[in-house]
Short mmCIF file of C-alpha atoms in Angstrom, two decimals:
data_model
loop_
_atom_site.label_atom_id
_atom_site.label_comp_id
_atom_site.label_asym_id
_atom_site.label_seq_id
_atom_site.Cartn_x
_atom_site.Cartn_y
_atom_site.Cartn_z
CA UNK A 17 33.52 69.31 -47.04
CA UNK A 18 34.43 70.46 -50.56
CA UNK A 19 31.75 69.80 -53.19
CA UNK A 20 32.92 67.30 -55.76
CA UNK A 21 30.51 67.05 -58.66
CA UNK A 22 31.27 65.27 -61.91
CA UNK A 23 29.39 65.41 -65.19
CA UNK A 24 31.09 63.56 -68.03
CA UNK A 25 30.32 62.80 -71.65
CA UNK A 26 32.57 59.95 -72.65
CA UNK A 27 35.99 61.00 -71.35
CA UNK A 28 35.14 64.71 -71.48
CA UNK A 29 34.50 66.63 -68.27
CA UNK A 30 31.54 68.90 -69.06
CA UNK A 31 32.11 70.93 -65.88
CA UNK A 32 35.80 71.64 -66.47
CA UNK A 33 36.69 75.12 -65.23
CA UNK A 34 33.28 75.66 -63.62
CA UNK A 35 33.42 76.70 -59.96
CA UNK A 36 29.89 77.85 -59.18
CA UNK A 37 27.88 75.04 -57.53
CA UNK A 38 24.47 76.19 -58.79
CA UNK A 39 25.79 76.50 -62.32
CA UNK A 40 27.08 72.91 -62.14
CA UNK A 41 23.72 71.60 -60.96
CA UNK A 42 21.77 73.59 -63.54
CA UNK A 43 24.06 72.35 -66.31
CA UNK A 44 23.33 68.76 -65.26
CA UNK A 45 19.58 69.41 -64.93
CA UNK A 46 19.41 71.04 -68.34
CA UNK A 47 21.01 68.02 -70.01
CA UNK A 48 18.82 65.59 -68.06
CA UNK A 49 15.71 67.45 -69.23
CA UNK A 50 16.99 67.23 -72.80
CA UNK A 51 17.60 63.47 -72.55
CA UNK A 52 14.25 62.80 -70.87
CA UNK A 53 12.49 64.51 -73.74
CA UNK A 54 13.71 61.81 -76.12
CA UNK A 55 11.12 60.00 -78.21
CA UNK A 56 11.80 56.74 -76.33
CA UNK A 57 12.73 56.80 -72.65
CA UNK A 58 13.90 53.78 -70.66
CA UNK A 59 15.01 53.62 -67.03
CA UNK A 60 17.03 50.79 -65.45
CA UNK A 61 16.60 50.75 -61.67
CA UNK A 62 18.77 48.68 -59.34
CA UNK A 63 18.89 47.94 -55.63
CA UNK A 64 20.07 51.47 -54.85
CA UNK A 65 16.60 52.90 -55.47
CA UNK A 66 15.16 50.88 -52.56
CA UNK A 67 18.21 51.02 -50.30
CA UNK A 68 16.47 53.26 -47.77
CA UNK A 69 13.95 50.52 -47.05
CA UNK A 70 15.70 47.25 -47.90
CA UNK A 71 19.16 46.32 -46.57
CA UNK A 72 22.05 46.03 -49.01
CA UNK A 73 23.75 42.65 -49.37
CA UNK A 74 26.50 43.58 -46.92
CA UNK A 75 23.97 44.51 -44.25
CA UNK A 76 21.91 41.38 -44.97
CA UNK A 77 24.98 39.26 -44.28
CA UNK A 78 25.41 40.97 -40.91
CA UNK A 79 21.75 40.50 -40.00
CA UNK A 80 21.70 36.89 -41.14
CA UNK A 81 24.85 35.89 -39.26
CA UNK A 82 23.16 35.75 -35.88
CA UNK A 83 20.28 33.69 -37.21
CA UNK A 84 22.36 30.75 -38.46
CA UNK A 85 22.20 28.50 -35.39
CA UNK A 86 21.14 25.09 -36.69
CA UNK A 87 23.81 22.60 -35.66
CA UNK A 88 23.46 20.63 -38.89
CA UNK A 89 25.00 23.44 -40.95
CA UNK A 90 26.36 26.11 -38.60
CA UNK A 91 29.93 24.87 -39.16
CA UNK A 92 29.49 25.10 -42.93
CA UNK A 93 28.15 28.65 -42.56
CA UNK A 94 31.06 29.79 -40.38
CA UNK A 95 33.58 28.40 -42.83
CA UNK A 96 31.90 30.10 -45.77
CA UNK A 97 31.58 33.40 -43.94
CA UNK A 98 35.24 33.31 -42.89
CA UNK A 99 36.37 33.14 -46.51
CA UNK A 100 33.67 35.40 -48.02
CA UNK A 101 32.46 38.78 -46.80
CA UNK A 102 29.75 38.86 -49.45
CA UNK A 103 26.39 37.08 -49.17
CA UNK A 104 26.14 36.92 -52.95
CA UNK A 105 29.40 34.96 -53.16
CA UNK A 106 28.30 32.62 -50.37
CA UNK A 107 25.07 31.77 -52.17
CA UNK A 108 26.98 31.25 -55.40
CA UNK A 109 29.29 28.74 -53.72
CA UNK A 110 26.37 26.90 -52.16
CA UNK A 111 24.46 26.69 -55.45
CA UNK A 112 27.58 25.43 -57.22
CA UNK A 113 28.17 22.84 -54.50
CA UNK A 114 24.60 21.61 -54.67
CA UNK A 115 24.72 21.32 -58.45
CA UNK A 116 28.04 19.43 -58.32
CA UNK A 117 26.85 16.98 -55.67
CA UNK A 118 23.56 16.36 -57.46
CA UNK A 119 25.59 15.41 -60.53
CA UNK A 120 27.45 12.86 -58.42
CA UNK A 121 24.15 11.66 -56.93
CA UNK A 122 25.57 12.55 -53.53
CA UNK A 123 23.29 15.24 -52.03
CA UNK A 124 24.17 16.98 -48.76
CA UNK A 125 21.13 17.94 -46.66
CA UNK A 126 23.12 20.62 -44.83
CA UNK A 127 23.74 22.54 -48.08
CA UNK A 128 20.08 22.42 -49.09
CA UNK A 129 18.94 23.49 -45.63
CA UNK A 130 21.39 26.38 -45.48
CA UNK A 131 20.38 27.58 -48.95
CA UNK A 132 16.73 27.48 -47.94
CA UNK A 133 17.30 29.54 -44.81
CA UNK A 134 19.31 32.16 -46.71
CA UNK A 135 16.69 32.39 -49.46
CA UNK A 136 13.86 32.71 -46.94
CA UNK A 137 15.76 35.40 -45.07
CA UNK A 138 16.38 37.43 -48.24
CA UNK A 139 12.74 37.05 -49.27
CA UNK A 140 11.49 38.33 -45.93
CA UNK A 141 13.89 41.29 -45.99
CA UNK A 142 12.55 42.21 -49.42
CA UNK A 143 8.94 41.60 -48.44
CA UNK A 144 8.51 44.83 -46.50
CA UNK A 145 5.32 46.74 -45.85
CA UNK A 146 5.96 49.52 -48.34
CA UNK A 147 3.60 51.88 -46.52
CA UNK A 148 5.74 51.56 -43.40
CA UNK A 149 8.70 52.81 -45.47
CA UNK A 150 7.13 56.17 -46.18
CA UNK A 151 10.29 58.05 -47.23
CA UNK A 152 11.21 55.48 -49.87
CA UNK A 153 7.65 55.19 -51.17
CA UNK A 154 7.39 58.98 -51.49
CA UNK A 155 10.62 59.02 -53.50
CA UNK A 156 9.17 56.48 -55.92
CA UNK A 157 5.94 58.46 -56.20
CA UNK A 158 7.81 61.69 -56.90
CA UNK A 159 9.95 59.89 -59.46
CA UNK A 160 6.89 58.70 -61.37
CA UNK A 161 5.12 62.01 -60.95
CA UNK A 162 8.02 63.71 -62.70
CA UNK A 163 8.54 61.19 -65.49
CA UNK A 164 5.24 59.47 -66.28
CA UNK A 165 3.35 62.52 -67.57
CA UNK A 166 5.12 62.60 -70.91
CA UNK A 167 3.79 64.20 -74.06
CA UNK A 168 1.27 61.89 -75.72
CA UNK A 169 3.31 62.07 -78.93
CA UNK A 170 6.23 60.39 -77.16
CA UNK A 171 6.43 56.71 -76.35
CA UNK A 172 5.32 55.60 -72.91
CA UNK A 173 7.85 55.30 -70.11
CA UNK A 174 9.67 51.93 -69.87
CA UNK A 175 10.92 50.92 -66.42
CA UNK A 176 13.30 47.97 -66.15
CA UNK A 177 14.23 46.92 -62.63
CA UNK A 178 16.22 44.18 -60.94
CA UNK A 179 14.34 44.84 -57.68
CA UNK A 180 11.88 42.24 -56.41
CA UNK A 181 10.00 44.56 -54.04
CA UNK A 182 6.65 46.26 -54.66
CA UNK A 183 7.60 49.93 -54.43
CA UNK A 184 7.16 50.53 -58.16
CA UNK A 185 3.69 49.01 -58.38
CA UNK A 186 2.52 50.71 -55.19
CA UNK A 187 3.78 54.15 -56.22
CA UNK A 188 2.26 53.88 -59.70
CA UNK A 189 -1.09 52.72 -58.33
CA UNK A 190 -1.29 55.44 -55.68
CA UNK A 191 -0.69 58.08 -58.36
CA UNK A 192 -3.61 56.57 -60.28
CA UNK A 193 -1.37 55.82 -63.26
CA UNK A 194 -1.91 52.91 -65.62
CA UNK A 195 0.81 50.30 -65.90
CA UNK A 196 1.50 47.15 -67.86
CA UNK A 197 3.78 44.55 -66.26
CA UNK A 198 3.03 41.69 -68.64
CA UNK A 199 0.22 40.22 -66.52
CA UNK A 200 -3.42 39.93 -67.47
CA UNK A 201 -6.09 41.60 -65.41
CA UNK A 202 -8.84 39.72 -63.60
CA UNK A 203 -9.08 37.16 -60.82
CA UNK A 204 -6.30 34.95 -62.20
CA UNK A 205 -3.53 37.32 -63.23
CA UNK A 206 -1.13 35.37 -65.45
CA UNK A 207 2.03 36.37 -67.30
CA UNK A 208 2.03 36.84 -71.05
CA UNK A 209 4.97 38.74 -72.64
CA UNK A 210 2.82 39.55 -75.67
CA UNK A 211 1.06 42.13 -73.50
CA UNK A 212 4.16 44.32 -73.68
CA UNK A 213 3.37 44.87 -77.36
CA UNK A 214 -0.09 46.23 -76.56
CA UNK A 215 -0.85 49.92 -76.94
CA UNK A 216 -3.48 51.21 -74.54
CA UNK A 217 -5.65 53.94 -76.03
CA UNK A 218 -8.82 55.89 -75.31
CA UNK A 219 -11.54 56.95 -77.73
CA UNK A 220 -11.52 60.71 -78.26
CA UNK A 221 -14.41 61.00 -80.72
CA UNK A 222 -17.65 59.17 -80.01
CA UNK A 223 -18.82 59.52 -83.61
CA UNK A 224 -15.63 58.28 -85.24
CA UNK A 225 -13.20 55.45 -84.63
CA UNK A 226 -10.56 57.90 -83.42
CA UNK A 227 -8.19 57.08 -80.56
CA UNK A 228 -5.15 58.45 -78.81
CA UNK A 229 -2.65 56.68 -76.51
CA UNK A 230 -3.29 56.85 -72.78
CA UNK A 231 -0.89 59.54 -71.61
CA UNK A 232 -0.20 58.33 -68.07
CA UNK A 233 1.07 54.87 -68.94
CA UNK A 234 4.08 52.97 -67.59
CA UNK A 235 5.53 49.69 -68.87
CA UNK A 236 7.15 47.83 -65.96
CA UNK A 237 9.64 45.01 -66.56
CA UNK A 238 10.84 43.16 -63.43
CA UNK A 239 13.95 41.47 -64.80
CA UNK A 240 14.60 39.33 -61.71
CA UNK A 241 11.02 38.54 -60.82
CA UNK A 242 8.91 39.76 -57.93
CA UNK A 243 7.99 38.65 -54.44
CA UNK A 244 4.36 38.33 -55.57
CA UNK A 245 5.09 36.00 -58.51
CA UNK A 246 4.57 32.26 -58.15
CA UNK A 247 4.77 29.34 -60.54
CA UNK A 248 1.54 27.37 -60.78
CA UNK A 249 -0.33 25.26 -63.31
CA UNK A 250 -2.55 27.60 -65.31
CA UNK A 251 -4.35 27.61 -68.62
CA UNK A 252 -1.68 30.00 -69.87
CA UNK A 253 1.41 28.79 -71.72
CA UNK A 254 3.44 30.71 -69.14
CA UNK A 255 2.87 29.23 -65.68
CA UNK A 256 3.51 32.45 -63.75
CA UNK A 257 0.84 34.11 -61.64
CA UNK A 258 0.64 37.23 -59.52
CA UNK A 259 -0.64 36.72 -55.99
CA UNK A 260 -1.38 38.96 -53.05
CA UNK A 261 1.45 38.96 -50.52
CA UNK A 262 0.07 39.53 -47.04
CA UNK A 263 2.09 37.14 -44.90
CA UNK A 264 5.67 36.57 -43.83
CA UNK A 265 5.39 32.98 -45.03
CA UNK A 266 7.52 32.45 -48.13
CA UNK A 267 5.57 30.85 -51.01
CA UNK A 268 7.10 27.46 -51.79
CA UNK A 269 6.84 28.11 -55.52
CA UNK A 270 8.02 31.73 -55.58
CA UNK A 271 9.65 32.98 -58.76
CA UNK A 272 12.74 34.99 -57.90
CA UNK A 273 16.30 35.31 -59.08
CA UNK A 274 18.26 35.57 -55.87
CA UNK A 275 21.37 37.78 -55.89
CA UNK A 276 24.04 35.29 -56.87
CA UNK A 277 26.73 35.09 -59.55
CA UNK A 278 24.75 32.21 -61.08
CA UNK A 279 21.74 34.37 -61.86
CA UNK A 280 22.79 34.60 -65.51
CA UNK A 281 22.10 30.90 -65.94
CA UNK A 282 18.68 31.08 -64.30
CA UNK A 283 17.84 34.12 -66.41
CA UNK A 284 17.85 31.94 -69.52
CA UNK A 285 14.52 30.39 -68.48
CA UNK A 286 11.00 31.78 -68.76
CA UNK A 287 9.78 34.37 -67.91
CA UNK A 288 13.20 35.97 -67.46
CA UNK A 289 14.40 35.31 -70.99
CA UNK A 290 11.28 37.06 -72.29
CA UNK A 291 11.90 40.10 -70.09
CA UNK A 292 15.55 40.34 -71.11
CA UNK A 293 14.52 40.10 -74.76
CA UNK A 294 12.10 42.99 -74.21
CA UNK A 295 14.94 45.01 -72.66
CA UNK A 296 17.15 44.32 -75.66
CA UNK A 297 14.43 45.13 -78.20
CA UNK A 298 13.50 48.42 -76.51
CA UNK A 299 17.13 49.60 -76.57
CA UNK A 300 17.39 49.04 -80.31
CA UNK A 301 14.66 51.57 -81.13
CA UNK A 302 15.76 54.87 -82.66
CA UNK A 303 15.81 58.20 -80.74
CA UNK A 304 16.42 56.31 -77.53
CA UNK A 305 17.68 57.09 -74.03
CA UNK A 306 18.51 54.74 -71.17
CA UNK A 307 18.83 56.22 -67.67
CA UNK A 308 20.57 54.00 -65.10
CA UNK A 309 19.91 54.58 -61.39
CA UNK A 310 21.08 52.53 -58.40
CA UNK A 311 22.43 49.71 -60.56
CA UNK A 312 25.92 48.40 -59.75
CA UNK A 313 26.63 46.60 -63.07
CA UNK A 314 27.02 43.27 -61.28
CA UNK A 315 24.62 41.40 -63.58
CA UNK A 316 26.48 40.25 -66.68
CA UNK A 317 23.36 39.24 -68.59
CA UNK A 318 22.01 42.80 -68.26
CA UNK A 319 25.38 44.39 -68.99
CA UNK A 320 25.71 42.37 -72.17
CA UNK A 321 22.33 43.63 -73.40
CA UNK A 322 23.47 47.22 -72.87
CA UNK A 323 26.81 46.62 -74.63
CA UNK A 324 25.04 44.92 -77.53
CA UNK A 325 22.55 47.78 -77.89
CA UNK A 326 25.31 50.38 -77.93
CA UNK A 327 27.12 48.41 -80.63
CA UNK A 328 23.98 48.13 -82.77
CA UNK A 329 22.15 51.41 -82.16
CA UNK A 330 23.98 54.65 -82.94
CA UNK A 331 20.94 56.60 -81.71
CA UNK A 332 21.08 55.26 -78.15
CA UNK A 333 22.25 57.60 -75.39
CA UNK A 334 22.92 56.40 -71.85
CA UNK A 335 22.92 58.44 -68.64
CA UNK A 336 24.59 56.67 -65.71
CA UNK A 337 24.11 57.96 -62.18
CA UNK A 338 27.12 56.76 -60.21
CA UNK A 339 30.86 56.21 -60.39
CA UNK A 340 31.58 52.65 -61.50
CA UNK A 341 35.05 52.95 -62.98
CA UNK A 342 36.23 49.87 -61.09
CA UNK A 343 33.66 47.41 -62.42
CA UNK A 344 31.98 48.95 -65.45
CA UNK A 345 33.32 49.11 -68.99
CA UNK A 346 30.94 51.94 -69.86
CA UNK A 347 32.65 54.22 -67.33
CA UNK A 348 36.03 53.66 -68.95
CA UNK A 349 35.40 54.03 -72.68
CA UNK A 350 35.33 57.35 -74.50
CA UNK A 351 31.93 57.30 -76.16
CA UNK A 352 30.03 60.62 -76.49
CA UNK A 353 26.74 58.75 -76.22
CA UNK A 354 27.50 57.90 -72.59
CA UNK A 355 26.92 60.48 -69.86
CA UNK A 356 27.91 60.04 -66.21
CA UNK A 357 26.76 62.02 -63.19
CA UNK A 358 28.26 61.45 -59.75
CA UNK A 359 29.80 63.21 -56.79
CA UNK A 360 28.79 64.69 -53.47
CA UNK A 361 27.84 67.95 -51.85
CA UNK A 362 28.00 68.20 -48.08
CA UNK A 363 26.90 64.80 -46.83
CA UNK A 364 24.79 63.96 -49.87
CA UNK A 365 25.70 61.86 -52.90
CA UNK A 366 24.23 63.50 -55.98
CA UNK A 367 23.95 60.12 -57.74
CA UNK A 368 21.76 58.62 -55.01
CA UNK A 369 18.07 58.16 -55.70
CA UNK A 370 16.83 60.80 -53.25
CA UNK A 371 19.05 63.56 -54.67
CA UNK A 372 18.26 62.60 -58.26
CA UNK A 373 14.51 62.66 -57.64
CA UNK A 374 14.38 65.80 -55.51
CA UNK A 375 17.11 67.92 -57.09
CA UNK A 376 17.95 66.77 -60.62
CA UNK A 377 14.82 65.48 -62.34
CA UNK A 378 12.66 68.17 -63.96
CA UNK A 379 8.95 68.42 -63.33
CA UNK A 380 7.27 68.19 -66.71
CA UNK A 381 4.03 69.70 -65.46
CA UNK A 382 5.71 73.08 -64.94
CA UNK A 383 7.14 73.48 -68.45
CA UNK A 384 10.69 72.24 -67.78
CA UNK A 385 12.16 73.71 -70.96
CA UNK A 386 11.32 77.28 -69.95
CA UNK A 387 12.07 76.87 -66.25
CA UNK A 388 15.40 75.13 -66.73
CA UNK A 389 16.45 77.53 -69.47
CA UNK A 390 15.72 80.53 -67.23
CA UNK A 391 17.67 78.94 -64.38
CA UNK A 392 20.51 78.05 -66.73
CA UNK A 393 20.79 81.62 -68.04
CA UNK A 394 20.73 83.04 -64.52
CA UNK A 395 23.52 80.69 -63.42
CA UNK A 396 25.49 81.42 -66.59
CA UNK A 397 25.31 85.16 -65.96
CA UNK A 398 26.39 84.66 -62.36
CA UNK A 399 29.36 82.55 -63.49
CA UNK A 400 30.42 85.19 -66.04
CA UNK A 401 30.28 87.96 -63.43
CA UNK A 402 32.28 85.82 -61.02
CA UNK A 403 34.99 85.13 -63.59
CA UNK A 404 35.57 88.82 -64.40
#
């Protein structure tokens, strides 16, 4: 198979005329290292980062099909599936139907029952034992190992994710990193978006009131909720708590945005509106980079935040891993602030999470500037010799 690797800045092909594979990869790595060294670094992670452990929507539809056997709604399911090959579309139709019938005061039990079974199925597919998915967990750990140890003079790493699973939290904890996900510590862990404004520091001089930011710190924003979030009455203004998930039983009051076209409407409520606002505010800061991995641009409320930030912040650069020309405006416009990396070598997609983590991200503990520069010069010399 012929290697097809693309590295674009706006509409410009940065690898035009380059034939040497190693030189292509080193060119990409060198730019990634440069972007990651920005004062403010944000990462948007989508379902693709957990795809090795959690089925994609297409696969979920296949797995779910054989489980829909209840006579009260099996006919409805078959009709929906015949006209829609996408579980997200099916859920969207069901939610719309339920809303319409509730407005007419004419509920249909079969719709509610079918929605409940689909939601429970999705929840259980997401609620995996992360330690049983060792390969995926190790990828997350390597990802954080390479990005979280930033210079203390730079802002802490911001991770925004649409994933509901617990791979991020588990990987961060096992690396003994500190993280802030908007929840208080203690027995009753409750949500408070004000915590995202906190700076965590350590005292560096016992005689003086002198502090420095904790270096290994990650801010984690779960834009669509988490499988361990529930809504309960608490003393907090925000009625969201974190609980320990250790059963296959779905909490009746779980707080999740299921993958449907209607998620933009649900995202207007708390705590999701607060998380989206944090995403927007972080992208407006100067000297800023947003790296997008495994995100398909199917969430309009998130897309709109990115578009708005690009329109308002001239100092925002975006690096997109993936080819989304069919459904993403950012892949079509000629803006030098937007970089795109995609393609394949052999049987591997270079924009997939495993290749990005293992082959493209620099390791900041081994002086990436020097290492990547040396590799870049070596590849450049090889390319010059080859072209003579």
